[in-house]
Coordinates of C-alpha atoms and ligand atoms in Angstrom, one line a residue:
M2 CA -3.0 8.0 -27.3
I3 CA -2.3 4.7 -26.3
R4 CA 0.0 2.3 -28.8
P5 CA -2.1 -0.5 -30.5
M6 CA 0.2 -3.7 -30.5
P7 CA 0.9 -4.2 -34.1
A8 CA -1.4 -7.3 -34.8
L9 CA 0.9 -9.2 -35.7
C10 CA 2.8 -9.1 -32.8
L11 CA 0.1 -9.8 -30.6
L12 CA -0.6 -13.2 -32.6
L13 CA 2.6 -14.6 -32.3
L14 CA 3.2 -13.7 -28.8
A15 CA -0.6 -15.4 -28.3
A16 CA 0.5 -18.8 -30.2
A17 CA 4.0 -18.3 -28.7
A18 CA 1.9 -18.9 -25.3
A19 CA -0.5 -21.5 -26.6
A20 CA 2.9 -23.6 -28.0
S21 CA 4.6 -24.1 -24.2
G22 CA 1.1 -24.1 -21.7
Q23 CA -2.3 -24.3 -22.2
Q24 CA -4.3 -21.7 -20.2
A25 CA -4.3 -22.4 -17.5
S26 CA -7.3 -21.6 -13.7
L27 CA -6.2 -18.5 -12.8
P28 CA -4.5 -18.2 -9.1
Y29 CA -6.8 -16.7 -6.6
L30 CA -6.8 -17.2 -2.8
K31 CA -8.7 -19.9 -1.2
R32 CA -9.8 -21.0 2.8
N33 CA -9.1 -24.1 3.2
G34 CA -8.9 -25.6 6.5
A35 CA -7.6 -23.6 9.6
V36 CA -5.4 -22.2 6.5
T37 CA -5.3 -19.5 3.2
Q38 CA -3.8 -20.8 0.5
L39 CA -3.2 -19.1 -2.9
M40 CA -4.0 -22.0 -5.8
V41 CA -1.9 -21.9 -8.8
V42 CA -3.3 -24.6 -10.7
D43 CA -6.0 -25.9 -8.5
E44 CA -3.2 -26.1 -5.6
P45 CA -1.5 -24.7 -2.7
F46 CA 1.2 -23.4 -3.8
L47 CA 3.7 -22.3 -0.9
M48 CA 6.2 -19.4 -2.4
L49 CA 9.8 -19.7 -1.5
A50 CA 10.5 -16.6 -3.2
G51 CA 12.7 -13.6 -3.1
E52 CA 13.2 -10.0 -4.6
L53 CA 15.0 -8.4 -7.3
H54 CA 16.7 -5.2 -6.2
N55 CA 15.5 -2.5 -7.6
S56 CA 17.2 -1.6 -10.9
S57 CA 18.1 -5.9 -11.9
A58 CA 15.4 -6.6 -14.5
S59 CA 15.8 -3.3 -15.8
S60 CA 18.0 -4.8 -18.2
V61 CA 17.7 -7.9 -19.3
A62 CA 21.9 -8.8 -19.3
Y63 CA 22.0 -7.6 -16.0
M64 CA 19.6 -10.5 -15.5
E65 CA 20.9 -13.3 -17.5
P66 CA 23.0 -14.6 -14.9
I67 CA 21.0 -13.6 -11.7
W68 CA 17.9 -15.9 -12.9
P69 CA 20.7 -20.2 -13.4
K70 CA 21.1 -18.6 -9.7
L71 CA 17.7 -18.2 -8.3
A72 CA 16.9 -21.4 -9.7
A73 CA 19.9 -22.8 -7.3
L74 CA 18.9 -21.6 -3.8
H75 CA 16.0 -23.2 -4.7
L76 CA 13.1 -20.6 -5.5
N77 CA 9.9 -21.8 -6.5
T78 CA 9.0 -17.6 -7.5
A79 CA 11.0 -14.3 -8.4
I80 CA 9.3 -11.0 -7.5
G81 CA 10.6 -8.9 -10.3
T82 CA 9.6 -5.6 -11.2
V83 CA 7.7 -3.4 -14.0
S84 CA 8.2 0.2 -13.9
W85 CA 6.3 2.9 -14.8
E86 CA 9.6 4.8 -16.6
L87 CA 10.0 2.0 -19.0
L88 CA 6.9 1.4 -19.4
E89 CA 5.1 4.2 -20.6
P90 CA 8.3 6.4 -21.7
Q91 CA 6.5 9.3 -23.6
E92 CA 2.9 10.0 -23.1
G93 CA 0.8 6.6 -25.1
R94 CA 4.0 4.6 -26.3
F95 CA 4.2 1.3 -24.2
D96 CA 6.9 -1.0 -23.4
F97 CA 6.4 -4.5 -22.0
T98 CA 10.3 -5.6 -23.3
L99 CA 10.7 -6.7 -19.2
A100 CA 8.3 -7.9 -19.0
D101 CA 8.1 -10.6 -21.6
A102 CA 11.8 -10.7 -20.8
Q103 CA 11.1 -12.2 -16.8
I104 CA 7.7 -13.6 -17.9
Q105 CA 10.2 -15.9 -20.8
A106 CA 13.3 -15.9 -18.2
A107 CA 10.6 -17.0 -15.4
R108 CA 9.4 -19.9 -17.6
K109 CA 13.0 -20.6 -18.7
H110 CA 14.2 -21.8 -15.2
N111 CA 11.2 -23.0 -13.8
L112 CA 10.5 -20.3 -11.2
R113 CA 6.7 -18.0 -10.8
L114 CA 7.0 -14.3 -10.9
I115 CA 5.6 -11.7 -9.2
L116 CA 6.3 -8.7 -10.5
I117 CA 5.2 -4.8 -8.4
W118 CA 4.2 -2.1 -9.8
F119 CA 6.7 0.9 -9.7
G120 CA 3.9 3.8 -10.4
T121 CA 3.1 6.5 -8.5
W122 CA 4.8 5.5 -5.4
K123 CA 8.3 3.5 -4.0
N124 CA 9.0 4.6 -0.9
A125 CA 6.8 6.9 -0.1
G126 CA 8.3 8.5 -3.6
S127 CA 7.6 8.7 -7.7
S128 CA 11.3 8.4 -8.8
Y129 CA 9.7 5.6 -10.8
A130 CA 6.7 8.2 -12.5
P131 CA 8.1 8.9 -16.3
M132 CA 9.5 12.3 -16.5
W133 CA 6.6 13.1 -18.7
V134 CA 4.5 12.8 -14.9
N135 CA 7.2 14.4 -12.9
K136 CA 8.0 17.7 -15.0
D137 CA 4.3 18.2 -15.2
P138 CA 3.6 19.0 -11.1
K139 CA 0.4 21.1 -12.7
R140 CA -1.0 18.5 -14.2
F141 CA 0.2 15.9 -12.0
P142 CA 0.2 17.9 -8.3
L143 CA 2.9 17.1 -5.4
D144 CA 1.6 16.2 -2.2
D145 CA 3.8 18.5 0.0
T146 CA 4.4 19.1 3.8
A147 CA 2.8 21.8 6.6
S148 CA 6.2 23.2 6.7
G149 CA 7.0 23.2 3.3
K150 CA 10.7 21.2 4.9
R151 CA 11.4 17.3 3.1
A152 CA 12.0 14.2 5.5
S153 CA 15.8 13.4 4.9
F154 CA 18.1 10.7 4.8
M155 CA 22.5 11.7 6.0
G156 CA 21.5 15.0 6.1
I157 CA 19.3 14.8 2.2
P158 CA 16.2 15.4 1.9
F159 CA 13.8 13.3 0.0
D160 CA 11.9 14.8 -2.7
R161 CA 8.7 15.8 -3.0
A162 CA 5.6 12.9 -4.3
L163 CA 2.9 12.8 -6.6
S164 CA 0.1 13.3 -3.6
P165 CA -2.4 10.8 -3.8
L166 CA -5.8 13.2 -4.4
G167 CA -4.4 13.8 -8.2
E168 CA -6.7 13.1 -10.6
A169 CA -5.1 13.3 -13.3
T170 CA -2.7 11.3 -11.6
V171 CA -4.7 8.0 -10.6
V172 CA -5.6 8.0 -14.2
A173 CA -2.5 8.6 -15.6
D174 CA -1.4 5.6 -13.4
A175 CA -4.0 3.0 -13.1
K176 CA -4.3 3.4 -17.2
A177 CA -0.1 2.2 -18.0
F178 CA -1.6 -0.8 -14.7
R179 CA -4.3 -1.6 -16.9
M180 CA -1.8 -2.2 -20.2
L181 CA 0.0 -3.6 -18.3
M182 CA -1.8 -6.1 -17.3
R183 CA -4.0 -6.6 -20.6
H184 CA -0.2 -7.3 -21.6
I185 CA 0.0 -9.6 -19.7
R186 CA -2.9 -12.2 -20.1
Q187 CA -2.3 -12.1 -23.8
V188 CA 1.7 -13.6 -23.9
D189 CA 0.6 -15.1 -20.1
P190 CA -2.3 -17.5 -20.8
Q191 CA -0.3 -20.1 -18.6
H192 CA -0.3 -17.8 -15.9
T193 CA 3.7 -17.7 -14.9
V194 CA 2.9 -14.5 -13.7
I195 CA 0.5 -16.1 -9.9
M196 CA 0.4 -12.1 -8.4
M197 CA 0.9 -8.6 -8.5
Q198 CA 2.7 -5.6 -6.0
V199 CA 0.8 -2.1 -6.5
E200 CA 2.9 0.8 -5.5
N201 CA 5.2 0.0 -3.6
E202 CA 6.0 1.6 0.4
T203 CA 3.3 4.3 -0.2
G204 CA 2.8 6.6 2.4
I205 CA 3.9 10.3 2.6
L206 CA 7.8 10.9 4.6
G207 CA 7.8 14.5 6.6
D208 CA 4.2 14.2 7.5
S209 CA 1.6 12.5 8.8
R210 CA -0.4 14.1 6.2
D211 CA -0.4 15.7 2.7
H212 CA -0.7 19.3 3.4
S213 CA -1.2 20.3 -1.0
P214 CA -4.1 23.1 -1.6
L215 CA -5.9 20.2 -3.2
A216 CA -5.1 17.6 0.2
N217 CA -6.0 20.3 2.9
A218 CA -8.8 21.3 0.7
A219 CA -10.5 17.7 1.3
W220 CA -8.8 17.8 5.4
A221 CA -11.7 20.8 5.4
K222 CA -14.8 18.1 3.9
P223 CA -17.3 15.7 6.1
V224 CA -15.4 12.0 6.5
P225 CA -16.8 10.5 3.0
A226 CA -19.7 8.8 3.9
E227 CA -18.4 4.6 2.5
L228 CA -15.7 5.1 5.5
L229 CA -17.9 5.5 8.1
R230 CA -20.8 3.2 6.5
Y231 CA -18.0 0.9 6.7
L232 CA -17.0 1.8 9.9
E233 CA -20.4 1.8 12.0
S234 CA -20.9 -1.4 10.8
N235 CA -17.5 -3.2 11.5
K236 CA -16.8 -1.2 15.0
A237 CA -17.2 -5.1 16.5
N238 CA -14.2 -5.8 15.2
L239 CA -12.0 -3.6 14.3
L240 CA -7.9 -2.9 15.2
P241 CA -7.7 -1.0 18.1
E242 CA -4.5 1.2 16.2
V243 CA -8.4 3.0 14.1
S244 CA -11.5 1.7 17.3
H245 CA -9.3 4.4 19.8
V246 CA -8.6 7.1 18.2
W247 CA -12.6 7.0 16.2
G248 CA -13.0 6.3 20.1
A249 CA -11.1 9.3 21.7
H250 CA -13.7 11.6 19.8
G251 CA -17.2 9.6 20.2
F252 CA -17.2 6.8 17.0
R253 CA -19.2 10.3 15.6
G254 CA -21.1 9.3 12.7
S255 CA -20.5 12.4 10.5
G256 CA -18.6 15.5 10.3
T257 CA -15.4 16.5 9.6
W258 CA -12.6 14.9 9.7
A259 CA -11.2 17.3 12.1
E260 CA -15.0 16.0 14.0
V261 CA -14.8 12.6 13.7
F262 CA -10.6 11.9 14.2
G263 CA -9.1 14.4 15.6
S264 CA -6.6 17.0 14.6
D265 CA -3.0 15.2 16.2
E266 CA -1.2 13.0 13.5
W267 CA -2.9 10.2 14.4
A268 CA -5.7 11.3 11.9
D269 CA -3.6 12.5 10.1
Q270 CA -3.0 9.2 9.4
I271 CA -5.8 7.7 8.9
F272 CA -6.7 11.0 6.0
Q273 CA -3.6 10.0 4.3
A274 CA -4.2 5.8 4.5
W275 CA -8.0 6.5 3.2
H276 CA -7.2 9.5 -0.1
I277 CA -4.1 6.8 -0.8
G278 CA -6.0 3.2 -0.1
R279 CA -8.9 4.5 -2.3
F280 CA -6.3 5.0 -5.5
V281 CA -4.3 2.2 -5.4
E282 CA -8.5 0.9 -5.3
R283 CA -8.5 1.9 -8.4
V284 CA -4.9 1.8 -10.4
I285 CA -6.5 -1.7 -9.4
E286 CA -9.4 -1.6 -10.9
A287 CA -8.1 -1.4 -14.1
G288 CA -5.7 -3.8 -13.6
K289 CA -8.3 -6.1 -12.7
A290 CA -10.8 -5.9 -14.8
E291 CA -8.0 -7.0 -17.7
L292 CA -6.3 -10.1 -15.7
N293 CA -8.0 -10.9 -12.1
L294 CA -4.9 -12.0 -10.2
P295 CA -4.6 -11.6 -6.0
M296 CA -3.2 -7.9 -6.3
Y297 CA -1.6 -6.7 -2.6
V298 CA 0.5 -3.8 -1.2
N299 CA 3.4 -3.2 1.4
A300 CA 4.7 -1.3 4.0
W301 CA 7.4 0.7 5.1
L302 CA 6.8 -1.0 8.8
G303 CA 5.2 1.8 12.0
P304 CA 5.8 2.6 14.8
Q305 CA 9.1 1.0 15.0
P306 CA 12.6 1.0 16.8
G307 CA 13.6 4.9 16.1
A308 CA 10.3 6.0 14.5
T309 CA 7.1 6.8 17.1
K310 CA 4.7 8.6 15.1
P311 CA 3.2 8.9 11.6
G312 CA 5.4 10.8 8.8
Q313 CA 8.6 8.7 10.8
W314 CA 7.8 6.4 8.5
P315 CA 5.1 6.8 5.2
S316 CA 1.9 7.5 6.9
G317 CA -1.0 6.5 5.1
G318 CA 0.5 3.3 4.0
P319 CA -0.4 0.1 4.5
V320 CA 1.0 -0.5 7.7
S321 CA -1.1 -3.5 10.2
G322 CA -2.3 -0.6 12.2
M323 CA -4.1 1.3 9.1
M324 CA -5.8 -2.3 7.5
D325 CA -8.8 -1.3 8.1
I326 CA -8.5 2.3 6.5
W327 CA -7.4 0.8 3.6
R328 CA -9.9 -2.5 3.5
A329 CA -13.2 0.3 3.6
A330 CA -10.9 2.4 0.6
A331 CA -9.0 -0.2 -1.4
P332 CA -11.9 -3.8 -0.5
K333 CA -10.1 -5.3 -4.5
V334 CA -6.8 -5.6 -2.5
D335 CA -5.8 -9.3 -1.5
L336 CA -4.0 -8.7 1.4
F337 CA -1.6 -6.3 2.9
A338 CA 2.3 -7.4 3.0
P339 CA 5.4 -6.3 5.4
D340 CA 8.8 -5.9 4.2
I341 CA 10.2 -6.6 7.8
Y342 CA 13.5 -5.7 8.6
V343 CA 13.0 -4.7 12.0
A344 CA 14.0 -7.2 15.0
D345 CA 11.0 -8.3 15.9
F346 CA 10.0 -10.7 12.8
Q347 CA 7.1 -13.1 15.3
G348 CA 5.6 -9.8 17.0
V349 CA 5.0 -9.1 13.2
C350 CA 4.0 -11.7 11.5
G351 CA 1.8 -11.4 14.6
E352 CA 0.4 -8.2 13.8
Y353 CA -0.1 -8.4 10.4
T354 CA -2.4 -11.6 10.5
R355 CA -5.4 -10.3 12.9
S356 CA -8.6 -9.6 10.9
G357 CA -7.4 -12.6 9.0
N358 CA -4.8 -10.9 6.9
P359 CA -3.0 -13.8 4.5
L360 CA 0.6 -13.6 5.3
F361 CA 2.4 -12.6 2.6
I362 CA 6.8 -11.1 3.1
P363 CA 7.2 -9.8 0.2
E364 CA 10.8 -8.9 1.1
A365 CA 12.7 -9.0 4.6
R366 CA 16.9 -10.3 5.3
A367 CA 17.2 -14.0 4.1
S368 CA 16.3 -16.3 7.4
A369 CA 15.3 -20.0 7.3
P370 CA 14.4 -20.0 11.1
N371 CA 12.1 -17.1 9.7
L372 CA 10.9 -18.3 7.1
F373 CA 9.6 -21.7 9.1
W374 CA 8.3 -18.8 11.1
A375 CA 6.2 -17.3 8.6
V376 CA 5.0 -21.0 7.2
G377 CA 4.7 -22.8 10.4
R378 CA 2.6 -20.2 12.7
H379 CA 1.3 -18.7 10.9
A380 CA 0.5 -20.4 7.4
A381 CA 1.9 -17.9 5.1
L382 CA 1.5 -17.8 1.7
G383 CA 5.1 -16.8 0.7
Y384 CA 8.5 -15.5 1.9
S385 CA 11.1 -13.3 0.0
P386 CA 14.5 -11.6 1.5
F387 CA 15.5 -8.0 -0.4
G388 CA 18.4 -8.5 -2.6
I389 CA 17.6 -12.0 -3.3
E390 CA 20.8 -12.0 -6.3
D391 CA 23.2 -10.9 -3.4
L392 CA 22.6 -14.6 -1.5
K393 CA 25.8 -16.9 -2.9
E394 CA 24.3 -19.9 -3.8
D395 CA 25.3 -21.6 -1.0
H396 CA 23.1 -19.7 1.4
P397 CA 21.5 -22.2 4.3
L398 CA 17.9 -20.2 3.1
G399 CA 18.9 -22.6 -0.7
G400 CA 18.8 -25.7 1.5
A401 CA 15.6 -24.5 4.0
Y402 CA 13.6 -23.7 0.3
A403 CA 14.8 -27.0 -1.5
V404 CA 13.0 -28.8 1.4
L405 CA 10.0 -27.0 1.8
G406 CA 9.9 -26.9 -1.5
N407 CA 9.6 -31.0 -1.4
L408 CA 7.8 -31.2 1.5
A409 CA 4.8 -28.6 0.3
P410 CA 2.0 -30.9 -1.1
V411 CA 2.2 -32.6 3.0
L412 CA 2.2 -29.0 5.0
A413 CA -0.5 -27.9 2.8
K414 CA -2.8 -31.3 3.3
Y415 CA -1.6 -30.3 7.7
Q416 CA -1.6 -26.8 8.1
A417 CA -5.5 -27.2 6.9
E418 CA -6.5 -29.7 9.3
G419 CA -4.9 -27.9 12.2
K420 CA -1.8 -30.2 12.8
V421 CA 1.4 -28.3 12.1
A422 CA 3.1 -27.0 15.1
V423 CA 6.5 -24.4 14.6
V424 CA 9.7 -24.0 17.0
V425 CA 12.4 -21.8 16.8
E426 CA 15.4 -20.9 19.1
G427 CA 14.5 -17.9 22.0
A428 CA 16.9 -16.8 24.2
E429 CA 15.3 -19.7 26.1
R430 CA 16.9 -23.2 24.9
Q431 CA 14.4 -25.2 25.3
T432 CA 10.8 -25.2 24.8
K433 CA 7.9 -27.6 25.5
V434 CA 5.9 -28.3 21.9
T435 CA 2.0 -30.8 22.6
L436 CA 0.7 -31.6 18.8
G437 CA -1.5 -35.1 18.2
G438 CA -2.0 -35.5 22.3
Y439 CA 1.8 -35.6 23.0
R440 CA 4.1 -33.2 24.9
M441 CA 7.3 -33.3 23.6
N442 CA 10.1 -31.1 25.6
V443 CA 12.5 -29.3 22.2
R444 CA 16.1 -28.4 23.3
F445 CA 17.5 -25.8 20.8
G446 CA 21.7 -26.3 19.6
G447 CA 22.1 -30.0 18.3
L448 CA 23.4 -32.5 20.1
R449 CA 25.9 -30.7 20.8
S450 CA 23.9 -28.1 23.6
F451 CA 24.6 -31.3 25.8
F452 CA 27.7 -31.1 26.2
A453 CA 28.6 -27.4 26.0
P454 CA 28.1 -25.9 29.1
A455 CA 25.4 -23.8 29.7
G456 CA 25.5 -20.2 28.0
S457 CA 28.6 -21.1 25.7
S458 CA 26.1 -21.7 22.8
E459 CA 27.9 -20.2 19.8
K460 CA 24.4 -19.9 18.8
Q461 CA 23.5 -16.7 17.4
K462 CA 20.2 -16.1 19.5
D463 CA 18.5 -12.8 16.7
L464 CA 19.5 -11.3 13.7
P465 CA 20.7 -7.1 14.7
P466 CA 18.4 -5.1 14.5
A467 CA 19.0 -2.8 11.0
P468 CA 17.6 0.9 11.8
V469 CA 15.3 1.2 9.6
D470 CA 13.6 -0.1 6.4
G471 CA 15.4 0.8 3.8
S472 CA 18.3 -0.9 5.1
P473 CA 21.1 -3.0 2.6
P474 CA 20.2 -6.6 3.6
Q475 CA 22.3 -8.1 6.4
P476 CA 24.9 -10.7 5.5
E477 CA 25.4 -12.6 9.1
Q478 CA 23.7 -15.3 9.0
D479 CA 20.8 -16.5 11.2
K480 CA 22.0 -19.8 12.9
R481 CA 19.0 -20.4 15.3
S482 CA 17.7 -23.7 15.6
Y483 CA 14.1 -24.1 14.2
G484 CA 11.7 -26.6 12.9
L485 CA 8.3 -27.5 11.5
I486 CA 6.4 -30.5 14.3
V487 CA 3.8 -32.4 12.3
A488 CA 1.3 -34.5 13.9
T489 CA 0.8 -36.8 10.9
G490 CA -1.7 -39.3 11.9
P491 CA -2.6 -41.1 15.4
D492 CA 1.0 -41.8 17.5
E493 CA 2.8 -40.5 14.6
F494 CA 5.0 -37.8 13.4
L495 CA 7.0 -35.7 11.1
I496 CA 10.3 -33.2 12.3
V497 CA 11.4 -31.0 9.5
G498 CA 14.1 -28.4 10.9
S499 CA 18.0 -28.3 12.2
G500 CA 19.2 -28.0 15.4
L501 CA 16.8 -29.3 17.9
V502 CA 16.9 -32.9 19.3
I503 CA 13.4 -33.7 21.0
T504 CA 12.0 -35.9 23.7
F505 CA 8.5 -37.3 24.7
E506 CA 7.5 -36.5 27.9
E507 CA 5.7 -38.5 29.9
D508 CA 4.8 -42.1 29.7
A509 CA 5.5 -42.1 26.1
H510 CA 8.2 -44.0 24.6
I511 CA 9.7 -43.1 20.1
G512 CA 8.4 -46.5 18.6
T513 CA 10.5 -45.9 15.8
V514 CA 12.7 -43.4 13.9
D515 CA 13.7 -43.2 10.2
E516 CA 15.9 -41.2 8.3
G517 CA 14.6 -39.4 5.0
R518 CA 13.6 -36.7 2.4
F519 CA 10.2 -35.9 0.9
E520 CA 10.8 -36.1 -3.3
K521 CA 7.7 -33.3 -4.7
G522 CA 5.7 -34.7 -1.7
K523 CA 6.8 -38.2 -1.9
W524 CA 8.6 -39.6 2.1
I525 CA 11.6 -41.5 0.4
A526 CA 12.8 -43.3 3.3
G527 CA 16.8 -43.8 4.7
R528 CA 18.3 -45.0 7.7
R529 CA 16.2 -46.4 10.8
L530 CA 17.5 -44.2 13.4
N531 CA 18.6 -46.9 16.3
G532 CA 20.8 -47.2 19.2
D533 CA 23.5 -44.4 19.2
E534 CA 21.4 -42.0 16.9
S535 CA 19.3 -42.3 18.9
F536 CA 20.4 -42.3 22.1
S537 CA 18.4 -46.0 21.8
G538 CA 14.6 -45.1 21.2
V539 CA 15.6 -42.1 24.0
F540 CA 15.4 -38.4 21.3
V541 CA 15.0 -37.4 17.9
A542 CA 18.0 -35.0 16.2
V543 CA 18.3 -33.0 13.2
S544 CA 21.6 -31.8 12.6
E545 CA 22.3 -28.3 13.1
K546 CA 24.4 -27.9 10.0
A547 CA 21.2 -29.1 7.9
V548 CA 17.6 -29.5 7.3
E549 CA 16.7 -32.5 8.1
S550 CA 13.5 -34.5 8.4
R551 CA 12.6 -37.5 10.2
R552 CA 9.9 -40.0 10.2
V553 CA 8.7 -40.4 14.1
T554 CA 6.5 -43.5 16.1
V555 CA 5.6 -43.2 19.4
Y556 CA 3.2 -45.4 22.4
R557 CA 1.9 -45.8 24.5
R558 CA 2.5 -49.1 27.3
E559 CA -1.1 -50.8 27.8
Ligands
LIG629 C1 12.4 -1.1 1.0 C2 11.5 -0.5 -0.2 O1 11.1 -1.5 -0.9 C3 13.0 -1.6 -1.8 O2 12.0 -1.0 -2.6 C4 13.9 -1.3 -1.0 O3 13.8 -0.4 -0.7 C5 14.6 -1.9 0.3 N1 13.8 -1.7 1.1 C6 16.0 -1.7 -0.1 O4 16.5 -1.9 1.0

């Protein structure tokens, strides 16, 4: 039975909420010109975020010194957690203390909050389901591999997870999530909580699909008509990962899973994605019925180096190749989010923005160049290193967050107009950008690059690859040069970045270069840079020691 909150308690919470903020309009996603933006209080909001370690938010005292640190790092959003085991430790008895503590602390430190619902899945396992669930596999059935063997990590086998086909499981998970969302609606009229992550890195490890008796029975049945209808009506726009598997079996419009998709691990992955997607859809539906916040699901990536087949990554999770199946199964999911620990950050961003998926990166290693790439190239809704409390307060990401936070309103406008370019140092020492009718040459490494002999750059070209998702963030700093170039008007540019030297090509000349900074979207000018500071109007440079901003005008002679 659900234990109702005492009426007085509710009244006091509502009164406190009303005192600290009016009922604000709900956060929502909105298409604005060339991009999709997250709207918070009806304004575009760029989430400069960080995700806490899994267990941090389970102790209010442990979190106390962390909150000010997040503010000092210039975050505007924290990703916290609410676990099913602590929310509903006994069936029907709910405890919202930890959610409330996070909401209040976030407000105090001027942060918005995303909460992760650690429900049935956490990294392909079910360790956050309450004990009363995990103890009772008759009522809450477990998944299984065909061989009965589990995937292992450093020789230790992972425990079996709850099966996505357990009816009692989805009912219980959805009920708990509904109670959480109801509570947030009651205590958070100003929407400190702007988004929810539902479950965490779903999927099955060690096999490409669930082989429990329940799942085997579902596998022998016809593919659900809703899925086939979705595939038929989106046939021309399906991503290749699904189109290829379906097409290899003749794009059949009916049949069992094996008849329609085949019987290998790729067919299994589709089956598993469908069933997990259906499960998650019911959880989201229950939550949104109480409070219609944007909700996303995150993925442990695959394929990735060292994991080439489903089951080597959590099969059925929302990897980019399964977005079509997830869209069919879970239309209430607002976006699919990659946890990026692989070296090819830019490649993953590209895969996840296919077919219109807005980009949000809830987990990654802290890298200002990657932040700029996600925001500049893909108008990402936000970026969030994992284990944010590990960062020192002078980490370069904090400086990048401070600059981007103040630039965000300006950026949102020009992104919508398609007037933003991004550069991030790669294998080459320079690159070319065409924007606003001008061609620019961008040199990486800052002014030092002119004087250092070729190949002697001390810059680290890229972060070393992490072996698999699940490994802790690496301490190295990403020292590549990077920046945004914004065409702010005819013959006018804004350059924001680190370690760049920009020259204009052909018959274009630099008119003026001003240093300065944005404060809440307003330009505060500093020195006029001429003479030695711009090689008398030949280049625009931003130091590699900080994130700097320049306003530049350019002209062509009549
Ligand atoms: C990915 C998971 O989603 C996180 O909860 C955490 O376990 C990290 N991996 C650890 O690197």
